[in-house]
């Protein structure tokens, strides 16, 4: 995911500043040993290039090269790439000549592991054949033309009806012209950015879910998104599955469609988990038992705040061990509590979650 974020930013910049010629992405093996491999991802373009005087500041947050076209972003993309690369023990190098183009290279050493052959790939149509249609109206605020087209196609493929506008100002202007079930907004846009749009909608009493889309995966981004009233944030590049999960987790209309499906088995709930040591298995089991007790107490008191907080915390813990099935279910329930009252049906769903968690806890303990 982190590699995708870096390449998404580098390729996005290349497309943004290249009017003619070509953009090429190469992946090469620079060095290989028994247990590791040094890989180089190189993004080369024939764009406007970068002057030598700007090289030292290129990866600084909010820095923009003088003379670049207006509306080219907030100047965060390359600083995010640099930070993610550093956190993974890699580095980014750039070579550029004004008028001739630029070449950005990402170098990262990765471990070589033996894995089982992957299962046969399924087509998108087959993979999504049993997924319910998300029949909802979605307002999308996105200034990039390519991202607009991708989001429109993804939402239509999921059964949604998207209305796409180029910035937050336009989104505010058309908000009252029709009924929307959810808002999806890019963070960095001209005229009115995603933060400002979310804040303005909340100040007008809008209570539908607002989902922010950003290239920044840092924790402070989540805090800033939630502080202005967003329900959630997702990181670019956005896959169809990520988009569906976000809508299901936070939009009551979509949530009702998926929560009513048959619950997975214990085997399904444990599929995809990272390998845990015996000590970690015991800790996870003990934590789940504690979470179940808190949730049951919250149900007994019909305390929506406690339930929401506990489900949010539990969702994060499950995500950390890649327990995707349970993680998504917790998000769905948290979103349902946020959107409406504790109905009898919702209480039954939460109790069903507790039963599944108890089975997993027992299996981990055994």
PDB file of C-alpha atoms in Angstrom, residues 151-280:
ATOM      1  CA  UNK A 151     -14.367   7.470  -9.198  1.00  0.00           C
ATOM      2  CA  UNK A 152     -17.365   7.801 -11.505  1.00  0.00           C
ATOM      3  CA  UNK A 153     -16.707   4.394 -13.094  1.00  0.00           C
ATOM      4  CA  UNK A 154     -16.075   2.711  -9.733  1.00  0.00           C
ATOM      5  CA  UNK A 155     -19.236   4.117  -8.162  1.00  0.00           C
ATOM      6  CA  UNK A 156     -21.362   3.208 -11.173  1.00  0.00           C
ATOM      7  CA  UNK A 157     -19.923  -0.312 -11.115  1.00  0.00           C
ATOM      8  CA  UNK A 158     -20.997  -0.567  -7.458  1.00  0.00           C
ATOM      9  CA  UNK A 159     -24.527   0.477  -8.408  1.00  0.00           C
ATOM     10  CA  UNK A 160     -24.316   4.039  -7.047  1.00  0.00           C
ATOM     11  CA  UNK A 161     -25.402   7.230  -8.850  1.00  0.00           C
ATOM     12  CA  UNK A 162     -22.488   9.711  -8.686  1.00  0.00           C
ATOM     13  CA  UNK A 163     -22.701  13.443  -9.257  1.00  0.00           C
ATOM     14  CA  UNK A 164     -19.177  14.726  -9.856  1.00  0.00           C
ATOM     15  CA  UNK A 165     -18.097  18.346  -9.369  1.00  0.00           C
ATOM     16  CA  UNK A 166     -14.615  19.915  -9.717  1.00  0.00           C
ATOM     17  CA  UNK A 167     -14.265  21.575  -6.297  1.00  0.00           C
ATOM     18  CA  UNK A 168     -15.812  22.148  -2.888  1.00  0.00           C
ATOM     19  CA  UNK A 169     -17.431  25.450  -3.895  1.00  0.00           C
ATOM     20  CA  UNK A 170     -19.433  23.740  -6.621  1.00  0.00           C
ATOM     21  CA  UNK A 171     -20.363  20.926  -4.213  1.00  0.00           C
ATOM     22  CA  UNK A 172     -21.824  23.464  -1.779  1.00  0.00           C
ATOM     23  CA  UNK A 173     -23.715  25.212  -4.590  1.00  0.00           C
ATOM     24  CA  UNK A 174     -25.541  22.064  -5.722  1.00  0.00           C
ATOM     25  CA  UNK A 175     -26.010  20.409  -2.310  1.00  0.00           C
ATOM     26  CA  UNK A 176     -29.639  21.517  -1.927  1.00  0.00           C
ATOM     27  CA  UNK A 177     -30.579  20.866  -5.545  1.00  0.00           C
ATOM     28  CA  UNK A 178     -31.002  17.121  -4.951  1.00  0.00           C
ATOM     29  CA  UNK A 179     -30.808  14.478  -2.224  1.00  0.00           C
ATOM     30  CA  UNK A 180     -27.454  12.805  -1.550  1.00  0.00           C
ATOM     31  CA  UNK A 181     -26.734   9.838   0.714  1.00  0.00           C
ATOM     32  CA  UNK A 182     -22.978  10.416   1.077  1.00  0.00           C
ATOM     33  CA  UNK A 183     -20.252  12.908   0.127  1.00  0.00           C
ATOM     34  CA  UNK A 184     -16.823  11.877  -1.155  1.00  0.00           C
ATOM     35  CA  UNK A 185     -14.307  14.706  -1.334  1.00  0.00           C
ATOM     36  CA  UNK A 186     -10.691  15.088  -2.312  1.00  0.00           C
ATOM     37  CA  UNK A 187      -8.670  16.902   0.343  1.00  0.00           C
ATOM     38  CA  UNK A 188      -6.629  19.292  -1.812  1.00  0.00           C
ATOM     39  CA  UNK A 189      -8.769  21.251  -4.281  1.00  0.00           C
ATOM     40  CA  UNK A 190      -8.869  24.845  -5.552  1.00  0.00           C
ATOM     41  CA  UNK A 191     -11.490  27.371  -4.411  1.00  0.00           C
ATOM     42  CA  UNK A 192     -12.741  25.264  -1.481  1.00  0.00           C
ATOM     43  CA  UNK A 193     -10.732  22.244  -0.272  1.00  0.00           C
ATOM     44  CA  UNK A 194     -12.038  19.075   1.350  1.00  0.00           C
ATOM     45  CA  UNK A 195     -11.554  20.303   4.918  1.00  0.00           C
ATOM     46  CA  UNK A 196     -13.425  23.527   4.191  1.00  0.00           C
ATOM     47  CA  UNK A 197     -16.213  21.656   2.380  1.00  0.00           C
ATOM     48  CA  UNK A 198     -16.753  19.230   5.269  1.00  0.00           C
ATOM     49  CA  UNK A 199     -16.775  22.050   7.819  1.00  0.00           C
ATOM     50  CA  UNK A 200     -19.208  24.116   5.746  1.00  0.00           C
ATOM     51  CA  UNK A 201     -21.588  21.170   5.275  1.00  0.00           C
ATOM     52  CA  UNK A 202     -21.599  20.350   8.989  1.00  0.00           C
ATOM     53  CA  UNK A 203     -22.239  24.008   9.845  1.00  0.00           C
ATOM     54  CA  UNK A 204     -25.298  23.853   7.575  1.00  0.00           C
ATOM     55  CA  UNK A 205     -26.618  20.886   9.519  1.00  0.00           C
ATOM     56  CA  UNK A 206     -25.737  18.219   6.948  1.00  0.00           C
ATOM     57  CA  UNK A 207     -25.435  14.863   8.733  1.00  0.00           C
ATOM     58  CA  UNK A 208     -24.768  12.433   5.893  1.00  0.00           C
ATOM     59  CA  UNK A 209     -21.374  10.653   5.920  1.00  0.00           C
ATOM     60  CA  UNK A 210     -18.465  12.635   4.451  1.00  0.00           C
ATOM     61  CA  UNK A 211     -15.500  10.555   3.282  1.00  0.00           C
ATOM     62  CA  UNK A 212     -12.204  12.309   2.556  1.00  0.00           C
ATOM     63  CA  UNK A 213      -9.723  11.063  -0.049  1.00  0.00           C
ATOM     64  CA  UNK A 214      -6.065  11.920   0.451  1.00  0.00           C
ATOM     65  CA  UNK A 215      -2.591  10.857  -0.618  1.00  0.00           C
ATOM     66  CA  UNK A 216      -1.372  11.337   2.962  1.00  0.00           C
ATOM     67  CA  UNK A 217      -1.446   8.171   5.086  1.00  0.00           C
ATOM     68  CA  UNK A 218      -0.085   9.819   8.229  1.00  0.00           C
ATOM     69  CA  UNK A 219      -2.012   9.654  11.504  1.00  0.00           C
ATOM     70  CA  UNK A 220      -2.299  13.420  11.795  1.00  0.00           C
ATOM     71  CA  UNK A 221      -4.278  13.450   8.534  1.00  0.00           C
ATOM     72  CA  UNK A 222      -6.965  11.279  10.138  1.00  0.00           C
ATOM     73  CA  UNK A 223      -7.143  13.603  13.144  1.00  0.00           C
ATOM     74  CA  UNK A 224      -7.511  16.653  10.920  1.00  0.00           C
ATOM     75  CA  UNK A 225     -10.224  14.992   8.788  1.00  0.00           C
ATOM     76  CA  UNK A 226     -12.253  13.951  11.830  1.00  0.00           C
ATOM     77  CA  UNK A 227     -11.800  17.369  13.447  1.00  0.00           C
ATOM     78  CA  UNK A 228     -13.640  19.128  10.593  1.00  0.00           C
ATOM     79  CA  UNK A 229     -16.530  16.666  10.667  1.00  0.00           C
ATOM     80  CA  UNK A 230     -15.560  13.964   8.192  1.00  0.00           C
ATOM     81  CA  UNK A 231     -16.812  10.465   8.964  1.00  0.00           C
ATOM     82  CA  UNK A 232     -13.731   8.737   7.535  1.00  0.00           C
ATOM     83  CA  UNK A 233     -10.735   9.139   5.260  1.00  0.00           C
ATOM     84  CA  UNK A 234      -9.239   6.777   2.684  1.00  0.00           C
ATOM     85  CA  UNK A 235      -5.843   6.841   1.036  1.00  0.00           C
ATOM     86  CA  UNK A 236      -5.150   7.093  -2.687  1.00  0.00           C
ATOM     87  CA  UNK A 237      -4.966   5.095  -4.884  1.00  0.00           C
ATOM     88  CA  UNK A 238      -8.483   3.909  -4.136  1.00  0.00           C
ATOM     89  CA  UNK A 239      -9.404   0.381  -5.222  1.00  0.00           C
ATOM     90  CA  UNK A 240     -12.972  -0.762  -5.863  1.00  0.00           C
ATOM     91  CA  UNK A 241     -12.893  -2.919  -2.731  1.00  0.00           C
ATOM     92  CA  UNK A 242     -11.617  -0.048  -0.546  1.00  0.00           C
ATOM     93  CA  UNK A 243     -14.342   2.231  -1.905  1.00  0.00           C
ATOM     94  CA  UNK A 244     -17.065  -0.346  -1.232  1.00  0.00           C
ATOM     95  CA  UNK A 245     -15.762  -0.953   2.304  1.00  0.00           C
ATOM     96  CA  UNK A 246     -15.736   2.776   3.071  1.00  0.00           C
ATOM     97  CA  UNK A 247     -19.297   3.232   1.832  1.00  0.00           C
ATOM     98  CA  UNK A 248     -20.571   0.167   3.668  1.00  0.00           C
ATOM     99  CA  UNK A 249     -18.817   1.106   6.911  1.00  0.00           C
ATOM    100  CA  UNK A 250     -20.125   4.658   7.060  1.00  0.00           C
ATOM    101  CA  UNK A 251     -23.287   4.974   4.992  1.00  0.00           C
ATOM    102  CA  UNK A 252     -26.431   3.608   6.635  1.00  0.00           C
ATOM    103  CA  UNK A 253     -28.131   2.990   3.285  1.00  0.00           C
ATOM    104  CA  UNK A 254     -25.258   0.769   2.092  1.00  0.00           C
ATOM    105  CA  UNK A 255     -24.715  -0.621   5.562  1.00  0.00           C
ATOM    106  CA  UNK A 256     -28.169  -2.112   5.720  1.00  0.00           C
ATOM    107  CA  UNK A 257     -27.536  -3.954   2.464  1.00  0.00           C
ATOM    108  CA  UNK A 258     -24.442  -5.765   3.639  1.00  0.00           C
ATOM    109  CA  UNK A 259     -25.101  -6.317   7.338  1.00  0.00           C
ATOM    110  CA  UNK A 260     -28.069  -8.526   6.517  1.00  0.00           C
ATOM    111  CA  UNK A 261     -25.907 -11.060   4.648  1.00  0.00           C
ATOM    112  CA  UNK A 262     -25.195 -14.409   6.397  1.00  0.00           C
ATOM    113  CA  UNK A 263     -22.362 -14.176   8.951  1.00  0.00           C
ATOM    114  CA  UNK A 264     -19.037 -15.771   7.980  1.00  0.00           C
ATOM    115  CA  UNK A 265     -17.775 -18.939   9.649  1.00  0.00           C
ATOM    116  CA  UNK A 266     -14.961 -19.102  12.195  1.00  0.00           C
ATOM    117  CA  UNK A 267     -12.642 -20.124   9.370  1.00  0.00           C
ATOM    118  CA  UNK A 268     -13.688 -17.031   7.389  1.00  0.00           C
ATOM    119  CA  UNK A 269     -13.163 -14.783  10.433  1.00  0.00           C
ATOM    120  CA  UNK A 270      -9.581 -16.044  10.829  1.00  0.00           C
ATOM    121  CA  UNK A 271      -8.632 -16.035   7.166  1.00  0.00           C
ATOM    122  CA  UNK A 272      -5.758 -13.750   6.200  1.00  0.00           C
ATOM    123  CA  UNK A 273      -4.498 -13.078   9.749  1.00  0.00           C
ATOM    124  CA  UNK A 274      -0.793 -12.398  10.132  1.00  0.00           C
ATOM    125  CA  UNK A 275       1.143 -15.121  11.940  1.00  0.00           C
ATOM    126  CA  UNK A 276       1.025 -14.527  15.691  1.00  0.00           C
ATOM    127  CA  UNK A 277       3.392 -15.830  18.339  1.00  0.00           C
ATOM    128  CA  UNK A 278       1.937 -17.858  21.202  1.00  0.00           C
ATOM    129  CA  UNK A 279       2.279 -14.863  23.510  1.00  0.00           C
ATOM    130  CA  UNK A 280       0.477 -12.633  21.002  1.00  0.00           C
TER     131      UNK A 280
END
